[in-house]
Amino acid sequence: MNRSARAGRLARLAALGAVACAAPTLAACEASSAEETDPSASAAAMQSTAVDGGASTDEELASRLEGFAAAAEIDGLDLASETDSPVTTASEHFDETWVVEPSACTELYDATGLGTGDDHGAAADDLVDPVGFFVEGGAMPSGSEPVHSVYVQTRVFGDEEVAASLYPSLIEADCSAYSWTSTWDDGSVSAEHTLDELAEVDLEGLDQPSIRVVYTGASSVLYDADGEVVEEDTREEGWNTYIHVEGPYAIAIAVGGEEDPDALAARLIGEFLDHMNAG
């Protein structure tokens, strides 16, 4: 997939309201040609260049994290292969520069995608898996029409205190709307999100609380290198994003078009925790 095509997909994901673009996952969209040639490359194979001392040096843990994508099942939905990315490190995953306005919403923007201010420091070697979109038929829509979709992203923190910082970053944010822009050599994308609720919630069957962010809409514009508009998308329907942290494990889930999003999120979170703790 060439860069402009990946950028176009990024814009569509922004309008769909995924956590994929509530945090800077352009890094995942900008996978290397080697990774694109072999999208099934195992997480373990990526560990040979990892920095000593981080979670990324644990091949068994990386493989277990990667394995959740195959273990996760959502009725009526399949994982879209074009959004599935291999396990990587926090420093690699969050390697793009972006600007959030107002700047006070930056921590919220980061945290909804499991990002922190330590991703290029002490937490650089944390494991991140941008699992991808689960959609009807396993094929991403061509535009921004409302769809039944679930986006999943997971992370293993090397420091539980850093993991615990996600909740304050969300709860203490005072943001009813924000925009973000990411720029690269031959283009850029700008997106706007509006939200209605940000609260700590107790989901059924879980021992620890989760954070629920209720979005009311989103829009995005993709530009080429000359600043000309390439693609515009708007989503007027809302969706819920859930962030759950338990010990070193964290999961973010964006749910759209689901009759009972709380129940679906609770089930996926429980399955993720069971999967990770089974090792």
PDB file of C-alpha atoms in Angstrom:
ATOM      1  CA  MET A   1       0.000   0.000   0.000  1.00  0.00           C
ATOM      2  CA  ASN A   2       1.511   3.340  -1.006  1.00  0.00           C
ATOM      3  CA  ARG A   3       1.771   6.281   1.331  1.00  0.00           C
ATOM      4  CA  SER A   4      -1.116   8.266  -0.163  1.00  0.00           C
ATOM      5  CA  ALA A   5      -3.404   5.228   0.112  1.00  0.00           C
ATOM      6  CA  ARG A   6      -2.404   4.733   3.740  1.00  0.00           C
ATOM      7  CA  ALA A   7      -3.021   8.420   4.385  1.00  0.00           C
ATOM      8  CA  GLY A   8      -6.462   8.150   2.821  1.00  0.00           C
ATOM      9  CA  ARG A   9      -7.239   5.229   5.105  1.00  0.00           C
ATOM     10  CA  LEU A  10      -6.077   7.290   8.066  1.00  0.00           C
ATOM     11  CA  ALA A  11      -8.542  10.019   7.130  1.00  0.00           C
ATOM     12  CA  ARG A  12     -11.393   7.527   6.841  1.00  0.00           C
ATOM     13  CA  LEU A  13     -10.510   6.001  10.222  1.00  0.00           C
ATOM     14  CA  ALA A  14     -10.528   9.480  11.740  1.00  0.00           C
ATOM     15  CA  ALA A  15     -14.059  10.074  10.504  1.00  0.00           C
ATOM     16  CA  LEU A  16     -15.121   6.654  11.730  1.00  0.00           C
ATOM     17  CA  GLY A  17     -13.934   7.719  15.151  1.00  0.00           C
ATOM     18  CA  ALA A  18     -11.602   4.874  15.912  1.00  0.00           C
ATOM     19  CA  VAL A  19      -9.133   4.871  18.743  1.00  0.00           C
ATOM     20  CA  ALA A  20      -6.836   4.197  15.833  1.00  0.00           C
ATOM     21  CA  CYS A  21      -6.990   7.887  15.181  1.00  0.00           C
ATOM     22  CA  ALA A  22      -7.914   9.126  18.586  1.00  0.00           C
ATOM     23  CA  ALA A  23      -4.241   8.424  19.128  1.00  0.00           C
ATOM     24  CA  PRO A  24      -1.425   8.841  16.612  1.00  0.00           C
ATOM     25  CA  THR A  25      -1.367   5.485  14.873  1.00  0.00           C
ATOM     26  CA  LEU A  26      -0.098   6.879  11.610  1.00  0.00           C
ATOM     27  CA  ALA A  27       2.967   4.897  12.591  1.00  0.00           C
ATOM     28  CA  ALA A  28       0.958   1.723  12.109  1.00  0.00           C
ATOM     29  CA  CYS A  29      -0.420   3.000   8.804  1.00  0.00           C
ATOM     30  CA  GLU A  30       3.151   3.789   7.777  1.00  0.00           C
ATOM     31  CA  ALA A  31       4.420   0.243   8.247  1.00  0.00           C
ATOM     32  CA  SER A  32       7.658  -0.636   6.534  1.00  0.00           C
ATOM     33  CA  SER A  33       7.574  -2.374   3.184  1.00  0.00           C
ATOM     34  CA  ALA A  34       8.930  -5.497   4.822  1.00  0.00           C
ATOM     35  CA  GLU A  35       6.052  -5.562   7.298  1.00  0.00           C
ATOM     36  CA  GLU A  36       3.544  -4.933   4.515  1.00  0.00           C
ATOM     37  CA  THR A  37       4.965  -7.759   2.461  1.00  0.00           C
ATOM     38  CA  ASP A  38       4.542 -10.128   5.382  1.00  0.00           C
ATOM     39  CA  PRO A  39       1.720  -8.758   7.562  1.00  0.00           C
ATOM     40  CA  SER A  40       1.662 -11.981   9.558  1.00  0.00           C
ATOM     41  CA  ALA A  41       5.251 -11.543  10.744  1.00  0.00           C
ATOM     42  CA  SER A  42       5.321 -12.664  14.347  1.00  0.00           C
ATOM     43  CA  ALA A  43       5.849 -10.260  17.206  1.00  0.00           C
ATOM     44  CA  ALA A  44       8.649 -12.450  18.448  1.00  0.00           C
ATOM     45  CA  ALA A  45      10.621 -11.887  15.270  1.00  0.00           C
ATOM     46  CA  MET A  46      10.590  -8.162  15.967  1.00  0.00           C
ATOM     47  CA  GLN A  47      12.276  -8.473  19.312  1.00  0.00           C
ATOM     48  CA  SER A  48      15.874  -8.940  18.152  1.00  0.00           C
ATOM     49  CA  THR A  49      16.392  -5.180  17.887  1.00  0.00           C
ATOM     50  CA  ALA A  50      14.554  -4.302  21.100  1.00  0.00           C
ATOM     51  CA  VAL A  51      16.304  -2.307  23.772  1.00  0.00           C
ATOM     52  CA  ASP A  52      17.248  -4.385  26.803  1.00  0.00           C
ATOM     53  CA  GLY A  53      15.144  -3.912  29.910  1.00  0.00           C
ATOM     54  CA  GLY A  54      11.738  -3.201  28.356  1.00  0.00           C
ATOM     55  CA  ALA A  55       8.699  -5.414  27.971  1.00  0.00           C
ATOM     56  CA  SER A  56       9.576  -5.742  24.278  1.00  0.00           C
ATOM     57  CA  THR A  57      12.412  -8.122  25.178  1.00  0.00           C
ATOM     58  CA  ASP A  58       9.880 -10.693  26.432  1.00  0.00           C
ATOM     59  CA  GLU A  59       9.123 -12.780  23.334  1.00  0.00           C
ATOM     60  CA  GLU A  60       6.524 -14.953  25.070  1.00  0.00           C
ATOM     61  CA  LEU A  61       4.638 -11.892  26.284  1.00  0.00           C
ATOM     62  CA  ALA A  62       4.762 -10.307  22.815  1.00  0.00           C
ATOM     63  CA  SER A  63       3.391 -13.485  21.250  1.00  0.00           C
ATOM     64  CA  ARG A  64       0.631 -13.695  23.836  1.00  0.00           C
ATOM     65  CA  LEU A  65      -0.369 -10.082  23.203  1.00  0.00           C
ATOM     66  CA  GLU A  66      -0.401 -10.702  19.462  1.00  0.00           C
ATOM     67  CA  GLY A  67      -2.517 -13.819  19.967  1.00  0.00           C
ATOM     68  CA  PHE A  68      -5.487 -11.884  21.313  1.00  0.00           C
ATOM     69  CA  ALA A  69      -6.410 -10.748  17.788  1.00  0.00           C
ATOM     70  CA  ALA A  70      -7.142 -14.346  16.840  1.00  0.00           C
ATOM     71  CA  ALA A  71      -8.866 -15.084  20.149  1.00  0.00           C
ATOM     72  CA  ALA A  72     -11.246 -12.112  19.989  1.00  0.00           C
ATOM     73  CA  GLU A  73     -14.641 -12.918  18.481  1.00  0.00           C
ATOM     74  CA  ILE A  74     -17.427 -10.421  17.805  1.00  0.00           C
ATOM     75  CA  ASP A  75     -20.739 -11.683  16.433  1.00  0.00           C
ATOM     76  CA  GLY A  76     -21.282 -10.574  12.858  1.00  0.00           C
ATOM     77  CA  LEU A  77     -17.915  -8.845  12.553  1.00  0.00           C
ATOM     78  CA  ASP A  78     -14.521  -9.871  11.198  1.00  0.00           C
ATOM     79  CA  LEU A  79     -11.111  -8.284  11.528  1.00  0.00           C
ATOM     80  CA  ALA A  80     -10.303  -6.136   8.508  1.00  0.00           C
ATOM     81  CA  SER A  81      -6.886  -7.269   7.301  1.00  0.00           C
ATOM     82  CA  GLU A  82      -5.930  -3.800   6.057  1.00  0.00           C
ATOM     83  CA  THR A  83      -6.183  -2.391   9.590  1.00  0.00           C
ATOM     84  CA  ASP A  84      -4.365  -5.222  11.347  1.00  0.00           C
ATOM     85  CA  SER A  85      -0.797  -4.340  12.336  1.00  0.00           C
ATOM     86  CA  PRO A  86       1.884  -6.393  14.089  1.00  0.00           C
ATOM     87  CA  VAL A  87       2.907  -5.875  17.697  1.00  0.00           C
ATOM     88  CA  THR A  88       5.406  -3.063  18.068  1.00  0.00           C
ATOM     89  CA  THR A  89       6.933  -0.885  20.774  1.00  0.00           C
ATOM     90  CA  ALA A  90       5.436   2.304  22.169  1.00  0.00           C
ATOM     91  CA  SER A  91       8.251   4.427  20.742  1.00  0.00           C
ATOM     92  CA  GLU A  92       7.727   2.935  17.273  1.00  0.00           C
ATOM     93  CA  HIS A  93       3.943   3.059  17.383  1.00  0.00           C
ATOM     94  CA  PHE A  94       3.706   6.643  18.612  1.00  0.00           C
ATOM     95  CA  ASP A  95       6.488   7.948  16.372  1.00  0.00           C
ATOM     96  CA  GLU A  96       4.586  10.675  14.521  1.00  0.00           C
ATOM     97  CA  THR A  97       4.326  14.350  15.375  1.00  0.00           C
ATOM     98  CA  TRP A  98       0.831  15.758  15.745  1.00  0.00           C
ATOM     99  CA  VAL A  99      -0.769  18.903  17.103  1.00  0.00           C
ATOM    100  CA  VAL A 100      -3.882  18.876  19.275  1.00  0.00           C
ATOM    101  CA  GLU A 101      -6.051  21.957  19.756  1.00  0.00           C
ATOM    102  CA  PRO A 102      -6.777  23.049  22.386  1.00  0.00           C
ATOM    103  CA  SER A 103      -3.457  21.844  23.750  1.00  0.00           C
ATOM    104  CA  ALA A 104      -5.108  21.046  27.083  1.00  0.00           C
ATOM    105  CA  CYS A 105      -6.795  18.103  25.325  1.00  0.00           C
ATOM    106  CA  THR A 106      -3.487  16.497  24.313  1.00  0.00           C
ATOM    107  CA  GLU A 107      -3.363  14.105  27.276  1.00  0.00           C
ATOM    108  CA  LEU A 108      -6.920  12.980  26.600  1.00  0.00           C
ATOM    109  CA  TYR A 109      -6.121  12.464  22.930  1.00  0.00           C
ATOM    110  CA  ASP A 110      -3.095  10.368  23.862  1.00  0.00           C
ATOM    111  CA  ALA A 111      -4.824   8.351  26.565  1.00  0.00           C
ATOM    112  CA  THR A 112      -7.814   7.327  24.432  1.00  0.00           C
ATOM    113  CA  GLY A 113      -5.296   5.414  22.312  1.00  0.00           C
ATOM    114  CA  LEU A 114      -3.280   4.163  25.325  1.00  0.00           C
ATOM    115  CA  GLY A 115      -0.547   6.750  24.757  1.00  0.00           C
ATOM    116  CA  THR A 116       1.368   8.534  27.516  1.00  0.00           C
ATOM    117  CA  GLY A 117       3.992  11.216  27.868  1.00  0.00           C
ATOM    118  CA  ASP A 118       6.593   8.526  28.572  1.00  0.00           C
ATOM    119  CA  ASP A 119       6.336   6.749  25.213  1.00  0.00           C
ATOM    120  CA  HIS A 120       9.708   8.062  24.054  1.00  0.00           C
ATOM    121  CA  GLY A 121      11.284   7.755  27.471  1.00  0.00           C
ATOM    122  CA  ALA A 122      10.901   5.196  30.244  1.00  0.00           C
ATOM    123  CA  ALA A 123       7.975   3.457  28.498  1.00  0.00           C
ATOM    124  CA  ALA A 124       9.559   3.346  25.032  1.00  0.00           C
ATOM    125  CA  ASP A 125       9.828  -0.455  25.030  1.00  0.00           C
ATOM    126  CA  ASP A 126       6.282  -1.176  26.154  1.00  0.00           C
ATOM    127  CA  LEU A 127       4.451  -3.528  23.810  1.00  0.00           C
ATOM    128  CA  VAL A 128       1.568  -2.123  21.739  1.00  0.00           C
ATOM    129  CA  ASP A 129      -0.762  -4.061  19.458  1.00  0.00           C
ATOM    130  CA  PRO A 130      -3.007  -1.999  17.148  1.00  0.00           C
ATOM    131  CA  VAL A 131      -5.253  -5.016  16.651  1.00  0.00           C
ATOM    132  CA  GLY A 132      -7.497  -3.276  14.121  1.00  0.00           C
ATOM    133  CA  PHE A 133     -11.100  -2.835  13.028  1.00  0.00           C
ATOM    134  CA  PHE A 134     -13.746  -5.533  13.290  1.00  0.00           C
ATOM    135  CA  VAL A 135     -16.386  -4.767  10.641  1.00  0.00           C
ATOM    136  CA  GLU A 136     -19.142  -6.545   8.758  1.00  0.00           C
ATOM    137  CA  GLY A 137     -17.612  -8.821   6.162  1.00  0.00           C
ATOM    138  CA  GLY A 138     -14.095  -7.876   7.240  1.00  0.00           C
ATOM    139  CA  ALA A 139     -13.949  -5.054   4.654  1.00  0.00           C
ATOM    140  CA  MET A 140     -13.530  -1.394   5.567  1.00  0.00           C
ATOM    141  CA  PRO A 141     -16.213   0.903   4.113  1.00  0.00           C
ATOM    142  CA  SER A 142     -15.190   3.099   1.220  1.00  0.00           C
ATOM    143  CA  GLY A 143     -16.536   6.245   2.847  1.00  0.00           C
ATOM    144  CA  SER A 144     -17.733   7.520   6.205  1.00  0.00           C
ATOM    145  CA  GLU A 145     -21.186   5.937   6.179  1.00  0.00           C
ATOM    146  CA  PRO A 146     -22.264   4.693   9.619  1.00  0.00           C
ATOM    147  CA  VAL A 147     -21.290   1.099  10.212  1.00  0.00           C
ATOM    148  CA  HIS A 148     -21.334  -1.461  12.948  1.00  0.00           C
ATOM    149  CA  SER A 149     -17.674  -1.507  13.898  1.00  0.00           C
ATOM    150  CA  VAL A 150     -15.343  -2.229  16.781  1.00  0.00           C
ATOM    151  CA  TYR A 151     -11.740  -1.057  16.974  1.00  0.00           C
ATOM    152  CA  VAL A 152      -9.361  -2.705  19.436  1.00  0.00           C
ATOM    153  CA  GLN A 153      -5.904  -1.674  20.610  1.00  0.00           C
ATOM    154  CA  THR A 154      -3.922  -3.225  23.463  1.00  0.00           C
ATOM    155  CA  ARG A 155      -0.776  -2.499  25.436  1.00  0.00           C
ATOM    156  CA  VAL A 156       1.477  -4.076  28.034  1.00  0.00           C
ATOM    157  CA  PHE A 157       3.088  -1.489  30.307  1.00  0.00           C
ATOM    158  CA  GLY A 158       6.475  -2.114  31.836  1.00  0.00           C
ATOM    159  CA  ASP A 159       5.554   0.175  34.745  1.00  0.00           C
ATOM    160  CA  GLU A 160       2.125  -0.122  36.348  1.00  0.00           C
ATOM    161  CA  GLU A 161       2.339   3.447  37.641  1.00  0.00           C
ATOM    162  CA  VAL A 162       2.587   4.695  34.067  1.00  0.00           C
ATOM    163  CA  ALA A 163      -0.370   2.486  33.161  1.00  0.00           C
ATOM    164  CA  ALA A 164      -2.385   3.943  36.041  1.00  0.00           C
ATOM    165  CA  SER A 165      -1.699   7.463  34.739  1.00  0.00           C
ATOM    166  CA  LEU A 166      -4.119   6.902  31.840  1.00  0.00           C
ATOM    167  CA  TYR A 167      -7.222   7.355  33.999  1.00  0.00           C
ATOM    168  CA  PRO A 168      -6.267  10.757  35.475  1.00  0.00           C
ATOM    169  CA  SER A 169      -5.283  11.934  31.991  1.00  0.00           C
ATOM    170  CA  LEU A 170      -8.838  11.197  30.906  1.00  0.00           C
ATOM    171  CA  ILE A 171     -10.905  12.084  33.959  1.00  0.00           C
ATOM    172  CA  GLU A 172      -9.122  15.369  34.608  1.00  0.00           C
ATOM    173  CA  ALA A 173      -9.482  16.544  30.997  1.00  0.00           C
ATOM    174  CA  ASP A 174     -11.909  19.382  30.316  1.00  0.00           C
ATOM    175  CA  CYS A 175     -12.632  18.795  26.652  1.00  0.00           C
ATOM    176  CA  SER A 176     -15.960  18.769  24.861  1.00  0.00           C
ATOM    177  CA  ALA A 177     -14.291  19.044  21.452  1.00  0.00           C
ATOM    178  CA  TYR A 178     -10.787  18.920  20.045  1.00  0.00           C
ATOM    179  CA  SER A 179      -8.964  18.735  16.749  1.00  0.00           C
ATOM    180  CA  TRP A 180      -5.692  17.158  15.743  1.00  0.00           C
ATOM    181  CA  THR A 181      -3.397  17.457  12.771  1.00  0.00           C
ATOM    182  CA  SER A 182      -0.641  15.157  11.569  1.00  0.00           C
ATOM    183  CA  THR A 183       1.743  16.210   8.815  1.00  0.00           C
ATOM    184  CA  TRP A 184       4.226  14.239   6.733  1.00  0.00           C
ATOM    185  CA  ASP A 185       6.405  14.946   3.690  1.00  0.00           C
ATOM    186  CA  ASP A 186       3.693  14.699   1.046  1.00  0.00           C
ATOM    187  CA  GLY A 187       0.506  15.610   2.860  1.00  0.00           C
ATOM    188  CA  SER A 188      -1.401  15.974   6.089  1.00  0.00           C
ATOM    189  CA  VAL A 189      -4.648  15.036   7.783  1.00  0.00           C
ATOM    190  CA  SER A 190      -6.779  17.109  10.139  1.00  0.00           C
ATOM    191  CA  ALA A 191      -9.638  15.743  12.203  1.00  0.00           C
ATOM    192  CA  GLU A 192     -12.177  17.093  14.654  1.00  0.00           C
ATOM    193  CA  HIS A 193     -13.955  15.153  17.390  1.00  0.00           C
ATOM    194  CA  THR A 194     -16.819  16.176  19.663  1.00  0.00           C
ATOM    195  CA  LEU A 195     -17.764  14.328  22.833  1.00  0.00           C
ATOM    196  CA  ASP A 196     -20.661  14.271  25.244  1.00  0.00           C
ATOM    197  CA  GLU A 197     -19.481  12.245  28.233  1.00  0.00           C
ATOM    198  CA  LEU A 198     -16.268  11.190  29.905  1.00  0.00           C
ATOM    199  CA  ALA A 199     -16.789   9.099  33.019  1.00  0.00           C
ATOM    200  CA  GLU A 200     -15.503   6.261  35.147  1.00  0.00           C
ATOM    201  CA  VAL A 201     -17.912   3.325  34.868  1.00  0.00           C
ATOM    202  CA  ASP A 202     -18.264  -0.122  36.403  1.00  0.00           C
ATOM    203  CA  LEU A 203     -18.861  -2.581  33.588  1.00  0.00           C
ATOM    204  CA  GLU A 204     -20.537  -5.858  34.401  1.00  0.00           C
ATOM    205  CA  GLY A 205     -18.210  -8.702  35.329  1.00  0.00           C
ATOM    206  CA  LEU A 206     -15.056  -6.607  35.736  1.00  0.00           C
ATOM    207  CA  ASP A 207     -13.235  -6.141  39.032  1.00  0.00           C
ATOM    208  CA  GLN A 208     -11.874  -2.696  38.192  1.00  0.00           C
ATOM    209  CA  PRO A 209     -13.581   0.395  36.733  1.00  0.00           C
ATOM    210  CA  SER A 210     -13.207   1.484  33.119  1.00  0.00           C
ATOM    211  CA  ILE A 211     -13.303   4.880  31.459  1.00  0.00           C
ATOM    212  CA  ARG A 212     -16.058   5.512  28.921  1.00  0.00           C
ATOM    213  CA  VAL A 213     -15.790   8.349  26.422  1.00  0.00           C
ATOM    214  CA  VAL A 214     -18.974   9.066  24.479  1.00  0.00           C
ATOM    215  CA  TYR A 215     -18.276  10.807  21.173  1.00  0.00           C
ATOM    216  CA  THR A 216     -21.024  12.562  19.229  1.00  0.00           C
ATOM    217  CA  GLY A 217     -19.315  13.009  15.870  1.00  0.00           C
ATOM    218  CA  ALA A 218     -16.145  13.444  13.867  1.00  0.00           C
ATOM    219  CA  SER A 219     -14.849  14.869  10.621  1.00  0.00           C
ATOM    220  CA  SER A 220     -11.551  14.684   8.772  1.00  0.00           C
ATOM    221  CA  VAL A 221      -9.815  16.266   5.804  1.00  0.00           C
ATOM    222  CA  LEU A 222      -6.882  14.758   3.927  1.00  0.00           C
ATOM    223  CA  TYR A 223      -4.540  17.179   2.118  1.00  0.00           C
ATOM    224  CA  ASP A 224      -1.813  16.602  -0.443  1.00  0.00           C
ATOM    225  CA  ALA A 225       1.667  18.153  -0.358  1.00  0.00           C
ATOM    226  CA  ASP A 226       0.334  21.391  -1.903  1.00  0.00           C
ATOM    227  CA  GLY A 227      -2.392  21.774   0.680  1.00  0.00           C
ATOM    228  CA  GLU A 228      -5.144  20.765  -1.718  1.00  0.00           C
ATOM    229  CA  VAL A 229      -8.025  18.716  -0.348  1.00  0.00           C
ATOM    230  CA  VAL A 230      -7.825  15.069  -1.387  1.00  0.00           C
ATOM    231  CA  GLU A 231     -10.643  13.596   0.680  1.00  0.00           C
ATOM    232  CA  GLU A 232     -13.214  14.736   3.231  1.00  0.00           C
ATOM    233  CA  ASP A 233     -15.256  12.570   5.574  1.00  0.00           C
ATOM    234  CA  THR A 234     -17.868  13.337   8.199  1.00  0.00           C
ATOM    235  CA  ARG A 235     -19.520  11.139  10.769  1.00  0.00           C
ATOM    236  CA  GLU A 236     -22.580  12.513  12.527  1.00  0.00           C
ATOM    237  CA  GLU A 237     -23.383   9.342  14.453  1.00  0.00           C
ATOM    238  CA  GLY A 238     -21.748   8.844  17.817  1.00  0.00           C
ATOM    239  CA  TRP A 239     -19.735   6.000  19.263  1.00  0.00           C
ATOM    240  CA  ASN A 240     -18.258   4.951  22.597  1.00  0.00           C
ATOM    241  CA  THR A 241     -14.609   4.442  23.419  1.00  0.00           C
ATOM    242  CA  TYR A 242     -13.648   2.381  26.479  1.00  0.00           C
ATOM    243  CA  ILE A 243     -10.256   2.374  28.163  1.00  0.00           C
ATOM    244  CA  HIS A 244      -9.501  -0.268  30.769  1.00  0.00           C
ATOM    245  CA  VAL A 245      -6.305  -0.708  32.772  1.00  0.00           C
ATOM    246  CA  GLU A 246      -5.598  -3.572  35.124  1.00  0.00           C
ATOM    247  CA  GLY A 247      -2.056  -4.001  36.373  1.00  0.00           C
ATOM    248  CA  PRO A 248       0.296  -3.805  33.372  1.00  0.00           C
ATOM    249  CA  TYR A 249      -2.430  -4.593  30.836  1.00  0.00           C
ATOM    250  CA  ALA A 250      -4.476  -1.965  29.006  1.00  0.00           C
ATOM    251  CA  ILE A 251      -7.075  -2.145  26.257  1.00  0.00           C
ATOM    252  CA  ALA A 252      -8.940   0.522  24.298  1.00  0.00           C
ATOM    253  CA  ILE A 253     -12.128  -0.342  22.431  1.00  0.00           C
ATOM    254  CA  ALA A 254     -14.150   1.943  20.143  1.00  0.00           C
ATOM    255  CA  VAL A 255     -17.689   0.694  19.503  1.00  0.00           C
ATOM    256  CA  GLY A 256     -20.056   2.087  16.883  1.00  0.00           C
ATOM    257  CA  GLY A 257     -23.486   0.905  15.764  1.00  0.00           C
ATOM    258  CA  GLU A 258     -23.859  -1.562  18.651  1.00  0.00           C
ATOM    259  CA  GLU A 259     -27.150  -1.890  20.554  1.00  0.00           C
ATOM    260  CA  ASP A 260     -25.434  -2.493  23.910  1.00  0.00           C
ATOM    261  CA  PRO A 261     -21.868  -1.138  23.647  1.00  0.00           C
ATOM    262  CA  ASP A 262     -21.224  -1.447  27.404  1.00  0.00           C
ATOM    263  CA  ALA A 263     -21.922  -5.182  27.337  1.00  0.00           C
ATOM    264  CA  LEU A 264     -19.743  -5.773  24.287  1.00  0.00           C
ATOM    265  CA  ALA A 265     -16.868  -3.767  25.745  1.00  0.00           C
ATOM    266  CA  ALA A 266     -17.142  -5.582  29.096  1.00  0.00           C
ATOM    267  CA  ARG A 267     -16.966  -8.963  27.389  1.00  0.00           C
ATOM    268  CA  LEU A 268     -13.941  -8.033  25.259  1.00  0.00           C
ATOM    269  CA  ILE A 269     -12.113  -6.509  28.220  1.00  0.00           C
ATOM    270  CA  GLY A 270     -12.739  -9.631  30.301  1.00  0.00           C
ATOM    271  CA  GLU A 271     -11.545 -11.880  27.482  1.00  0.00           C
ATOM    272  CA  PHE A 272      -8.412  -9.783  27.032  1.00  0.00           C
ATOM    273  CA  LEU A 273      -7.526  -9.946  30.731  1.00  0.00           C
ATOM    274  CA  ASP A 274      -8.162 -13.694  30.856  1.00  0.00           C
ATOM    275  CA  HIS A 275      -6.052 -14.168  27.734  1.00  0.00           C
ATOM    276  CA  MET A 276      -3.114 -12.188  29.113  1.00  0.00           C
ATOM    277  CA  ASN A 277      -3.278 -13.662  32.599  1.00  0.00           C
ATOM    278  CA  ALA A 278      -3.467 -17.214  31.238  1.00  0.00           C
ATOM    279  CA  GLY A 279       0.264 -17.146  30.571  1.00  0.00           C
TER     280      GLY A 279
END
